[in-house]
mmCIF file of C-alpha atoms in Angstrom:
data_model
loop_
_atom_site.group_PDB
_atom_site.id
_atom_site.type_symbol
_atom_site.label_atom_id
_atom_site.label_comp_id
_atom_site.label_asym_id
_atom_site.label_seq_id
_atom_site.Cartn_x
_atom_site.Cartn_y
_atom_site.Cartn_z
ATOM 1 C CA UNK A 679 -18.215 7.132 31.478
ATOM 2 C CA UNK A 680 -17.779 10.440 29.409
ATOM 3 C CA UNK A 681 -15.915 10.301 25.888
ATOM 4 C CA UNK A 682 -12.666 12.264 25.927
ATOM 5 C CA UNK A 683 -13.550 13.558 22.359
ATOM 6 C CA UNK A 684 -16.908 13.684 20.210
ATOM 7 C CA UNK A 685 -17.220 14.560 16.756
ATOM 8 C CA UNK A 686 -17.656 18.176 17.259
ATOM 9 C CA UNK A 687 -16.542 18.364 20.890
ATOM 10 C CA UNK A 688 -13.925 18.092 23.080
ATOM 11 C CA UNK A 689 -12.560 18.162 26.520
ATOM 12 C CA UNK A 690 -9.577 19.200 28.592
ATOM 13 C CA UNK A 691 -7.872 15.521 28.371
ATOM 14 C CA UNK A 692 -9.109 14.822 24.882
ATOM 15 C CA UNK A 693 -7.374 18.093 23.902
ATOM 16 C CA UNK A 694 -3.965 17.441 25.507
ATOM 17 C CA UNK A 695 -4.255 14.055 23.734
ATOM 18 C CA UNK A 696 -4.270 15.881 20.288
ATOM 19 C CA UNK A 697 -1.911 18.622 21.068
ATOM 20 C CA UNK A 698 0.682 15.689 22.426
ATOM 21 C CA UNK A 699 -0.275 13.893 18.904
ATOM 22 C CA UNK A 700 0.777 17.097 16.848
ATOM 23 C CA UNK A 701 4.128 17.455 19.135
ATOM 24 C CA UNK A 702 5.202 13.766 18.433
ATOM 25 C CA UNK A 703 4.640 14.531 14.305
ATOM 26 C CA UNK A 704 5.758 17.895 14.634
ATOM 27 C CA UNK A 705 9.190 17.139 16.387
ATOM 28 C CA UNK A 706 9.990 13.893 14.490
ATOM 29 C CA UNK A 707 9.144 16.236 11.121
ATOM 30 C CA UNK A 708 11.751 18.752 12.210
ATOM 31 C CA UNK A 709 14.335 16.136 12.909
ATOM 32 C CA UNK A 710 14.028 14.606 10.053
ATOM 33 C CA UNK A 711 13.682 17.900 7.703
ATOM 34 C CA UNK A 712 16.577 19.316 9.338
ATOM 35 C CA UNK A 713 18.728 15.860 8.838
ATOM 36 C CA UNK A 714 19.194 15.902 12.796
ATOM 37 C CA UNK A 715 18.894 12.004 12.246
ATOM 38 C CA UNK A 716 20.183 9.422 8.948
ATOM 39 C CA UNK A 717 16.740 9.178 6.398
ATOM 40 C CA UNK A 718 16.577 5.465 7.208
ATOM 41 C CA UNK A 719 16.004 6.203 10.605
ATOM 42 C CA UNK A 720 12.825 6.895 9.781
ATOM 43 C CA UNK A 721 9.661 5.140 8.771
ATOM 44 C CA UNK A 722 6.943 6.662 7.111
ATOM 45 C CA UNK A 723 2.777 7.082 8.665
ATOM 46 C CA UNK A 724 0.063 7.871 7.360
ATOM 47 C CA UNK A 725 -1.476 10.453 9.195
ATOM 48 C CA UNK A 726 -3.840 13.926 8.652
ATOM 49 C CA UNK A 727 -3.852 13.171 5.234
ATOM 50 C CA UNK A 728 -0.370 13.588 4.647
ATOM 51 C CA UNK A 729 2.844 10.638 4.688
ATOM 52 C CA UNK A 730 4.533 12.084 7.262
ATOM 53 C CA UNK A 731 7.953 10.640 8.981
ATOM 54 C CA UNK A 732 8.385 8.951 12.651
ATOM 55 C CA UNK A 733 11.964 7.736 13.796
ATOM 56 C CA UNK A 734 12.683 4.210 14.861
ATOM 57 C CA UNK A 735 16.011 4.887 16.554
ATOM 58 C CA UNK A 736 15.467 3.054 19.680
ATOM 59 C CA UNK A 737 17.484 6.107 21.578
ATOM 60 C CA UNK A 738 15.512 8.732 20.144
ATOM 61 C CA UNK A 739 12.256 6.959 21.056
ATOM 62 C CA UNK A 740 13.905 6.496 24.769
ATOM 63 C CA UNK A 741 13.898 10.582 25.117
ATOM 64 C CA UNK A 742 11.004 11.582 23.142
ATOM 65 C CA UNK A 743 8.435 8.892 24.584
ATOM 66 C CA UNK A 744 8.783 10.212 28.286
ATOM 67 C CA UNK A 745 9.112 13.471 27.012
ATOM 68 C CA UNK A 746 5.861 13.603 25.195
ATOM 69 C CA UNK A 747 3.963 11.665 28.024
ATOM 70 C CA UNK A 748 5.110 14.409 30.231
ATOM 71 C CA UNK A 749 3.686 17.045 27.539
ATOM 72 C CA UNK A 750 0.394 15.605 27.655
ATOM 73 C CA UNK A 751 0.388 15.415 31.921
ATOM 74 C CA UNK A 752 0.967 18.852 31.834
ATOM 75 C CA UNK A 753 -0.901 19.952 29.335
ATOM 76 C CA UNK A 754 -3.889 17.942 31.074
ATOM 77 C CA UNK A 755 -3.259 19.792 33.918
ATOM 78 C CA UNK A 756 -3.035 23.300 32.348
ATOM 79 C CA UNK A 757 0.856 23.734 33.738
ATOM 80 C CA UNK A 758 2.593 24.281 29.857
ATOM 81 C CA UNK A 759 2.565 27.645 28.520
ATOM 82 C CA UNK A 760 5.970 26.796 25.934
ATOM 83 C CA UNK A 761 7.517 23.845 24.033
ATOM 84 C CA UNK A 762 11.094 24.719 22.433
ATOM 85 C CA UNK A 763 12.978 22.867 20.251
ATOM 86 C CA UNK A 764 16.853 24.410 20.233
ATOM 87 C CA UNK A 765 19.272 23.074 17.258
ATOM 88 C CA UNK A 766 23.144 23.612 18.348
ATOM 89 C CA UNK A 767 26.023 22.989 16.991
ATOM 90 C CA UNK A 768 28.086 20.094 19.186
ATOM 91 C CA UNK A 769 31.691 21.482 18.342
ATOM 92 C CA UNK A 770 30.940 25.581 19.543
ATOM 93 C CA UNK A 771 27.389 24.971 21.399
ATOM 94 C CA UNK A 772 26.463 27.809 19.452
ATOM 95 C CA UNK A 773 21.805 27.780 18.603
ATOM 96 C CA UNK A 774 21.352 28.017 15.318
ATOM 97 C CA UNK A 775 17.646 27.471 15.138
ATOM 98 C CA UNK A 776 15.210 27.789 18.322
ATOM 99 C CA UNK A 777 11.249 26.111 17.493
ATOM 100 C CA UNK A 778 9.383 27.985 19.839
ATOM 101 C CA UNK A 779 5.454 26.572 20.403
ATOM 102 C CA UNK A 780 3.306 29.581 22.745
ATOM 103 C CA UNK A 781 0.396 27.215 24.533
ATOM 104 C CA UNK A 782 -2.584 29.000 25.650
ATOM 105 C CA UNK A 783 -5.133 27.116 27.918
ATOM 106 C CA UNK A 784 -8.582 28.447 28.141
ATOM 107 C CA UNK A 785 -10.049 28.287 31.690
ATOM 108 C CA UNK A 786 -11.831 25.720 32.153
ATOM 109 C CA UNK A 787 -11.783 25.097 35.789
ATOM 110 C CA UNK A 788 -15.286 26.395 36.242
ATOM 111 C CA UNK A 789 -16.687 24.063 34.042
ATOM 112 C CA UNK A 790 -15.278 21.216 34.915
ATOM 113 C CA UNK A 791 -11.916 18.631 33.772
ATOM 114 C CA UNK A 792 -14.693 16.591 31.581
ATOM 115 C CA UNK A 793 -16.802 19.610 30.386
ATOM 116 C CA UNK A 794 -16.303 19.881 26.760
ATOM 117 C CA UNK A 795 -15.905 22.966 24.448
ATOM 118 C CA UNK A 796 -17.666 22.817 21.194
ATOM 119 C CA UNK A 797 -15.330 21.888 18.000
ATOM 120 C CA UNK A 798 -15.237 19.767 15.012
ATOM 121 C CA UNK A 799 -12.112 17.349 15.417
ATOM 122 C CA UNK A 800 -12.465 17.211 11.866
ATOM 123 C CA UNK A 801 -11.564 21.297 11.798
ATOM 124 C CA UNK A 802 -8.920 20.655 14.260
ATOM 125 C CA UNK A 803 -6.672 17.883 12.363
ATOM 126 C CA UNK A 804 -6.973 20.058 9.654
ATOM 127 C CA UNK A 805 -4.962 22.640 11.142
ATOM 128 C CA UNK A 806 -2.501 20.291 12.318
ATOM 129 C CA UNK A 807 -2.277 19.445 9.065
ATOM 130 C CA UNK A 808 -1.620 22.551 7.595
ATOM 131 C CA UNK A 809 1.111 23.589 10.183
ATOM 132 C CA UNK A 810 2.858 19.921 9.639
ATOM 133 C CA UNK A 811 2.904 21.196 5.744
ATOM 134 C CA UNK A 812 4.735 24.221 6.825
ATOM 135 C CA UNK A 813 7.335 22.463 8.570
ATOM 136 C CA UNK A 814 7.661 20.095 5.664
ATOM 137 C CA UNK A 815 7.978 23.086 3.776
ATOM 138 C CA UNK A 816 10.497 24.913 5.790
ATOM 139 C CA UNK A 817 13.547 23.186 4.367
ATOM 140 C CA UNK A 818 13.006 25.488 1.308
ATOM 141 C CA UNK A 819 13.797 28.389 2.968
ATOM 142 C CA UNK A 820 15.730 27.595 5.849
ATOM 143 C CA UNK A 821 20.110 28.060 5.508
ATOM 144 C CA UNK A 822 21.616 24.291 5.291
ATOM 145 C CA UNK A 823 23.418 22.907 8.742
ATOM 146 C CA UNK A 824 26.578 22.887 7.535
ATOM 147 C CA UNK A 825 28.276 21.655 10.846
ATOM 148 C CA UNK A 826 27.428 18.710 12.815
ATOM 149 C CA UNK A 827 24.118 19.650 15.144
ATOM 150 C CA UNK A 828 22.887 18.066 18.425
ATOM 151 C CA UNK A 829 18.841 18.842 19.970
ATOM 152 C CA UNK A 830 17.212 19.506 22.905
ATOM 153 C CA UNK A 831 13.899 20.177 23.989
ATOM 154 C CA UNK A 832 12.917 23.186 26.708
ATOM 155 C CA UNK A 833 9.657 23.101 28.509
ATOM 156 C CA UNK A 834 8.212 26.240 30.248
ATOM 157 C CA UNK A 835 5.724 25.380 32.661
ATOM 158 C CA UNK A 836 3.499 27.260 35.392
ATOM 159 C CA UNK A 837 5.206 27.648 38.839
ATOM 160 C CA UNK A 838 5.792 25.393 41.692
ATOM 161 C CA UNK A 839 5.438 22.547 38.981
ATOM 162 C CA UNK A 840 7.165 19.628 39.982
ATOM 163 C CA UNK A 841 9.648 18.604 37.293
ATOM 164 C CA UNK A 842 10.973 14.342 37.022
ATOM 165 C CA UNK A 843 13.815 13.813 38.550
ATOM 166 C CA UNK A 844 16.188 13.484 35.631
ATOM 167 C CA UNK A 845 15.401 16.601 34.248
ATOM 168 C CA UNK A 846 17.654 19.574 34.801
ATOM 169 C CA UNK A 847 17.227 23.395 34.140
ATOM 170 C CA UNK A 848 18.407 25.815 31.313
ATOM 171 C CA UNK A 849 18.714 28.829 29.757
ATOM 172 C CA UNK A 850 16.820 30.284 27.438
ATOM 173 C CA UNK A 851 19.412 29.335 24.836
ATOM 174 C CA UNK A 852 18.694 32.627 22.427
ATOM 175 C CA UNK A 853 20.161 33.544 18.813
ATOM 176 C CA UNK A 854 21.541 36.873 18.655
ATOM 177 C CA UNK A 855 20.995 38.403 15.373
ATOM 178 C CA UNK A 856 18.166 36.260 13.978
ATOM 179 C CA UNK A 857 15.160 36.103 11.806
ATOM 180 C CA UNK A 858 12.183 34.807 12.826
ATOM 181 C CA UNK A 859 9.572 32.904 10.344
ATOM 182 C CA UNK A 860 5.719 32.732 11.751
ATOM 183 C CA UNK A 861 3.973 29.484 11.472
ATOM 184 C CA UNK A 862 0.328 28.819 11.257
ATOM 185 C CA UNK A 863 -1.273 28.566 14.634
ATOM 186 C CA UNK A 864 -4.065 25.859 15.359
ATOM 187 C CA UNK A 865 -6.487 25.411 18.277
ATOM 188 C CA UNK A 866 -8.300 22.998 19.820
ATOM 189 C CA UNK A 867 -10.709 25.179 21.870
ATOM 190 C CA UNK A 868 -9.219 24.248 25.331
ATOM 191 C CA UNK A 869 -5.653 24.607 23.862
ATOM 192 C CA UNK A 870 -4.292 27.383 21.453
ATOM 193 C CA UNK A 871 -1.185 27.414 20.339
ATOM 194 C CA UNK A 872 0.759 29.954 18.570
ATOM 195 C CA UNK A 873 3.910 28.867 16.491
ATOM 196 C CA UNK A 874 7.274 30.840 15.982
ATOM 197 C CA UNK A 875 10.464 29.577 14.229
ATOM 198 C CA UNK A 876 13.295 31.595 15.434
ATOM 199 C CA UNK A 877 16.387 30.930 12.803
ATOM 200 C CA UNK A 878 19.863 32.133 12.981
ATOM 201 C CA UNK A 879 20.755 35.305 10.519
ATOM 202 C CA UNK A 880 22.764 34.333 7.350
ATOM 203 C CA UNK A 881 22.637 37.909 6.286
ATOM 204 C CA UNK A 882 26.193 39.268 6.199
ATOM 205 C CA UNK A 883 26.647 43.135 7.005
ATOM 206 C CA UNK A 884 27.536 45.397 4.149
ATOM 207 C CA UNK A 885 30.958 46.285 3.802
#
């Protein structure tokens, strides 16, 4: 049988295995930076080198585990190309933050689903690592949610991809007037992603 991952290699499954790993820290990080969620809804993990947070709410857990298994089928299958996070306000609907993740798949189909492209894993978490620090760090600059806030998650895939069931489609759910803050990017070698925090303006025109 051939590994998903080596030390300094890795394949098209072993690769949607991390990049699914970095979306299930990266999410529950924003939730829980962004006080989506009560603090002792959360549990802390050790993981990358850092103490990083992961919710227990048994609800939460009931939309994000399908959600990220999905993430990795797709991304095994080289069908995402975006991962968005939108923050809304319940009482007006209005986005007040959009998490946008750009996925770039190399193409591998030539070489094969268990032909691996040469990187250290090592180099890799790293990177994950330092973008999970970012978001950790966000809070600092980012306006406070004054107003009670609700999630959802958007997923841009290729075409003709055949979505579950329960899933329905949406808008692009934009912010007019907004500022955008770029995050690090990391990549795998099969997957590259490119990160972009799109926040609502708090700037006030000049009177």
């Amino acid at each position: 049988m051939t590994e998903t991952k080596t030390r300094n290699s890795i394949n098209l499954k072993g690769s949607a295995q991390l990049v699914k790993e970095f979306f299930h820290f990266g999410l529950n990080s924003i939730l829980y930076q962004r006080a989506l969620y009560p603090a002792d809804s959360f549990k802390r993990e050790k993981k990358y080198g850092l103490t990083l947070l992961v919710t227990h709410d048994k609800k939460l857990l009931a939309f994000l585990e399908p959600l990220l298994q999905q993430v990795e089928y797709w991304l095994a299958k080289k069908k995402l190309k975006r991962l968005v996070m939108v923050i809304s306000e319940v009482k007006t609907k209005e986005v007040v933050e959009r998490w946008q993740f750009d996925i770039h798949t190399e193409n591998v189909e030539e070489e094969g689903e268990n032909a691996h492209r040469q990187k250290d894993e090592k180099k890799i978490r790293q990177e994950i690592c330092d973008v999970l620090r970012q978001i950790t760090a966000s809070v600092s600059f980012l306006p406070c949610l004054e107003e009670p806030v609700s999630f959802d998650v958007l997923i841009y895939t290729g075409k003709d991809t055949e979505a579950p069931e329960d899933w329905t489609e949406s808008g692009a759910c934009l912010i007019n007037n907004s500022e955008t803050v770029q995050l690090r990017s990391f990549s795998t070698s099969v997957h590259s992603m490119n990160k972009r925090m799109k926040v609502l303006s708090t700037l006030k025109p000049l009177i």
